[in-house]
Amino acid sequence: MVSEAQSDMLRVLSPNLAALAVDLTVIAGSREYCFPLDAAPAVFEALVKNGVVILGGDLWECEEDGYFPVGETWYVDSSEGKSSSGHEARVRAAAGEFFARYGSMDDKWVTFVVKPVQAAS
């Protein structure tokens, strides 16, 4: 089963975007969802729009015998800076560079590292 943060992330996506998600739990041993790289920018925008704090992402490859991490990642520390808008700007820049670098690769998939939603006290 995917992590709670990943389940929360999937719930805020439109049905069309959520339908693209592949659960990596059983097939790759990772408690995450991955999305086709060509859909990743739309997933990113939907997550940000819905208040999900994105910390980074990983590139995956889909092969006949499963999904495998490629070793290409991007990450932005959420403790850097003082404001959430500052974090969002850094995340947008890092994600934009990542998508631009790998966006033309049809067989690649992306996972998003998201910050767990804090329970209200």
PDB file of C-alpha atoms in Angstrom:
ATOM      1  CA  MET A   1       0.000   0.000   0.000  1.00  0.00           C
ATOM      2  CA  VAL A   2       1.235   3.499  -0.823  1.00  0.00           C
ATOM      3  CA  SER A   3       2.031   5.936   1.975  1.00  0.00           C
ATOM      4  CA  GLU A   4      -0.666   8.133   3.477  1.00  0.00           C
ATOM      5  CA  ALA A   5       0.917  11.228   1.920  1.00  0.00           C
ATOM      6  CA  GLN A   6       0.733   9.590  -1.515  1.00  0.00           C
ATOM      7  CA  SER A   7      -2.921   8.607  -0.976  1.00  0.00           C
ATOM      8  CA  ASP A   8      -3.730  12.181   0.056  1.00  0.00           C
ATOM      9  CA  MET A   9      -1.920  13.440  -3.022  1.00  0.00           C
ATOM     10  CA  LEU A  10      -3.923  11.216  -5.359  1.00  0.00           C
ATOM     11  CA  ARG A  11      -7.242  12.342  -3.835  1.00  0.00           C
ATOM     12  CA  VAL A  12      -6.775  15.963  -4.927  1.00  0.00           C
ATOM     13  CA  LEU A  13      -6.180  15.097  -8.583  1.00  0.00           C
ATOM     14  CA  SER A  14      -8.915  15.139 -11.192  1.00  0.00           C
ATOM     15  CA  PRO A  15     -10.216  11.691 -12.144  1.00  0.00           C
ATOM     16  CA  ASN A  16      -8.392  11.940 -15.486  1.00  0.00           C
ATOM     17  CA  LEU A  17      -5.011  12.594 -13.859  1.00  0.00           C
ATOM     18  CA  ALA A  18      -5.573  10.123 -11.013  1.00  0.00           C
ATOM     19  CA  ALA A  19      -6.368   7.412 -13.572  1.00  0.00           C
ATOM     20  CA  LEU A  20      -2.831   7.765 -14.974  1.00  0.00           C
ATOM     21  CA  ALA A  21      -1.231   6.860 -11.622  1.00  0.00           C
ATOM     22  CA  VAL A  22       0.551   3.536 -11.273  1.00  0.00           C
ATOM     23  CA  ASP A  23       0.963   2.125  -7.765  1.00  0.00           C
ATOM     24  CA  LEU A  24       4.608   1.092  -7.410  1.00  0.00           C
ATOM     25  CA  THR A  25       4.095  -0.738  -4.105  1.00  0.00           C
ATOM     26  CA  VAL A  26       3.884  -4.290  -5.425  1.00  0.00           C
ATOM     27  CA  ILE A  27       5.596  -3.902  -8.790  1.00  0.00           C
ATOM     28  CA  ALA A  28       8.649  -1.962  -7.594  1.00  0.00           C
ATOM     29  CA  GLY A  29       8.604  -2.027  -3.796  1.00  0.00           C
ATOM     30  CA  SER A  30       8.166   1.743  -3.523  1.00  0.00           C
ATOM     31  CA  ARG A  31       5.196   3.144  -1.587  1.00  0.00           C
ATOM     32  CA  GLU A  32       4.514   5.774  -4.253  1.00  0.00           C
ATOM     33  CA  TYR A  33       2.453   6.503  -7.317  1.00  0.00           C
ATOM     34  CA  CYS A  34       4.155   7.296 -10.600  1.00  0.00           C
ATOM     35  CA  PHE A  35       2.812   9.183 -13.581  1.00  0.00           C
ATOM     36  CA  PRO A  36       3.794   9.277 -17.252  1.00  0.00           C
ATOM     37  CA  LEU A  37       6.411  11.963 -17.766  1.00  0.00           C
ATOM     38  CA  ASP A  38       4.307  13.759 -20.375  1.00  0.00           C
ATOM     39  CA  ALA A  39       1.519  14.166 -17.783  1.00  0.00           C
ATOM     40  CA  ALA A  40       3.860  15.177 -14.936  1.00  0.00           C
ATOM     41  CA  PRO A  41       3.616  18.958 -15.495  1.00  0.00           C
ATOM     42  CA  ALA A  42      -0.206  18.778 -15.313  1.00  0.00           C
ATOM     43  CA  VAL A  43      -0.010  16.603 -12.178  1.00  0.00           C
ATOM     44  CA  PHE A  44       2.465  19.074 -10.666  1.00  0.00           C
ATOM     45  CA  GLU A  45       0.171  22.042 -11.346  1.00  0.00           C
ATOM     46  CA  ALA A  46      -2.871  20.245  -9.935  1.00  0.00           C
ATOM     47  CA  LEU A  47      -0.989  19.339  -6.763  1.00  0.00           C
ATOM     48  CA  VAL A  48       0.281  22.887  -6.219  1.00  0.00           C
ATOM     49  CA  LYS A  49      -3.167  24.335  -6.952  1.00  0.00           C
ATOM     50  CA  ASN A  50      -4.645  22.045  -4.294  1.00  0.00           C
ATOM     51  CA  GLY A  51      -2.114  23.012  -1.635  1.00  0.00           C
ATOM     52  CA  VAL A  52       0.070  19.909  -1.713  1.00  0.00           C
ATOM     53  CA  VAL A  53       3.630  20.739  -0.654  1.00  0.00           C
ATOM     54  CA  ILE A  54       5.924  19.109  -3.197  1.00  0.00           C
ATOM     55  CA  LEU A  55       9.482  18.441  -2.089  1.00  0.00           C
ATOM     56  CA  GLY A  56      10.812  16.826  -5.243  1.00  0.00           C
ATOM     57  CA  GLY A  57      10.511  13.966  -7.654  1.00  0.00           C
ATOM     58  CA  ASP A  58      12.210  10.960  -9.175  1.00  0.00           C
ATOM     59  CA  LEU A  59      12.503   9.645 -12.707  1.00  0.00           C
ATOM     60  CA  TRP A  60      11.475   6.030 -13.364  1.00  0.00           C
ATOM     61  CA  GLU A  61      11.675   3.782 -16.402  1.00  0.00           C
ATOM     62  CA  CYS A  62       9.010   1.300 -17.434  1.00  0.00           C
ATOM     63  CA  GLU A  63      10.401  -1.903 -18.918  1.00  0.00           C
ATOM     64  CA  GLU A  64       8.849  -5.256 -19.766  1.00  0.00           C
ATOM     65  CA  ASP A  65       9.732  -6.678 -16.364  1.00  0.00           C
ATOM     66  CA  GLY A  66       8.707  -3.700 -14.233  1.00  0.00           C
ATOM     67  CA  TYR A  67       9.408  -0.144 -13.163  1.00  0.00           C
ATOM     68  CA  PHE A  68      12.900   0.922 -12.139  1.00  0.00           C
ATOM     69  CA  PRO A  69      14.314   4.169 -10.730  1.00  0.00           C
ATOM     70  CA  VAL A  70      16.663   5.848 -13.186  1.00  0.00           C
ATOM     71  CA  GLY A  71      18.618   7.717 -10.513  1.00  0.00           C
ATOM     72  CA  GLU A  72      17.647  11.190 -11.714  1.00  0.00           C
ATOM     73  CA  THR A  73      15.927  13.258  -9.041  1.00  0.00           C
ATOM     74  CA  TRP A  74      15.145  16.787  -7.976  1.00  0.00           C
ATOM     75  CA  TYR A  75      14.550  17.995  -4.449  1.00  0.00           C
ATOM     76  CA  VAL A  76      13.891  21.282  -2.658  1.00  0.00           C
ATOM     77  CA  ASP A  77      14.240  21.441   1.123  1.00  0.00           C
ATOM     78  CA  SER A  78      11.001  22.706   2.650  1.00  0.00           C
ATOM     79  CA  SER A  79      12.845  24.323   5.557  1.00  0.00           C
ATOM     80  CA  GLU A  80      14.742  26.705   3.277  1.00  0.00           C
ATOM     81  CA  GLY A  81      13.302  30.195   3.130  1.00  0.00           C
ATOM     82  CA  LYS A  82      10.638  31.722   5.292  1.00  0.00           C
ATOM     83  CA  SER A  83       7.485  31.613   3.185  1.00  0.00           C
ATOM     84  CA  SER A  84       5.479  28.958   1.425  1.00  0.00           C
ATOM     85  CA  SER A  85       5.511  31.148  -1.699  1.00  0.00           C
ATOM     86  CA  GLY A  86       9.327  31.094  -1.605  1.00  0.00           C
ATOM     87  CA  HIS A  87       9.288  27.306  -1.397  1.00  0.00           C
ATOM     88  CA  GLU A  88       6.767  27.120  -4.233  1.00  0.00           C
ATOM     89  CA  ALA A  89       8.985  29.314  -6.437  1.00  0.00           C
ATOM     90  CA  ARG A  90      12.013  27.079  -5.781  1.00  0.00           C
ATOM     91  CA  VAL A  91       9.951  23.935  -6.439  1.00  0.00           C
ATOM     92  CA  ARG A  92       8.576  25.393  -9.672  1.00  0.00           C
ATOM     93  CA  ALA A  93      12.097  26.237 -10.857  1.00  0.00           C
ATOM     94  CA  ALA A  94      13.506  22.803  -9.972  1.00  0.00           C
ATOM     95  CA  ALA A  95      10.550  20.934 -11.466  1.00  0.00           C
ATOM     96  CA  GLY A  96      10.654  23.086 -14.606  1.00  0.00           C
ATOM     97  CA  GLU A  97      14.326  22.260 -15.164  1.00  0.00           C
ATOM     98  CA  PHE A  98      13.647  18.559 -14.524  1.00  0.00           C
ATOM     99  CA  PHE A  99      10.686  18.423 -16.941  1.00  0.00           C
ATOM    100  CA  ALA A 100      12.618  20.363 -19.587  1.00  0.00           C
ATOM    101  CA  ARG A 101      15.592  18.013 -19.311  1.00  0.00           C
ATOM    102  CA  TYR A 102      13.623  14.762 -19.530  1.00  0.00           C
ATOM    103  CA  GLY A 103      10.286  15.802 -21.043  1.00  0.00           C
ATOM    104  CA  SER A 104      10.861  14.219 -24.442  1.00  0.00           C
ATOM    105  CA  MET A 105      11.444  10.693 -23.127  1.00  0.00           C
ATOM    106  CA  ASP A 106       8.302   8.643 -23.828  1.00  0.00           C
ATOM    107  CA  ASP A 107       9.186   5.624 -21.697  1.00  0.00           C
ATOM    108  CA  LYS A 108       9.872   7.583 -18.499  1.00  0.00           C
ATOM    109  CA  TRP A 109       7.646   8.044 -15.464  1.00  0.00           C
ATOM    110  CA  VAL A 110       7.773  10.455 -12.525  1.00  0.00           C
ATOM    111  CA  THR A 111       7.075  10.130  -8.823  1.00  0.00           C
ATOM    112  CA  PHE A 112       6.459  13.124  -6.589  1.00  0.00           C
ATOM    113  CA  VAL A 113       7.850  13.418  -3.080  1.00  0.00           C
ATOM    114  CA  VAL A 114       5.220  15.264  -1.075  1.00  0.00           C
ATOM    115  CA  LYS A 115       5.119  16.557   2.461  1.00  0.00           C
ATOM    116  CA  PRO A 116       2.578  14.757   4.626  1.00  0.00           C
ATOM    117  CA  VAL A 117      -0.465  16.819   5.500  1.00  0.00           C
ATOM    118  CA  GLN A 118      -0.224  17.978   9.115  1.00  0.00           C
ATOM    119  CA  ALA A 119      -3.155  16.944  11.259  1.00  0.00           C
ATOM    120  CA  ALA A 120      -5.013  19.834  12.860  1.00  0.00           C
ATOM    121  CA  SER A 121      -4.404  20.143  16.605  1.00  0.00           C
TER     122      SER A 121
END
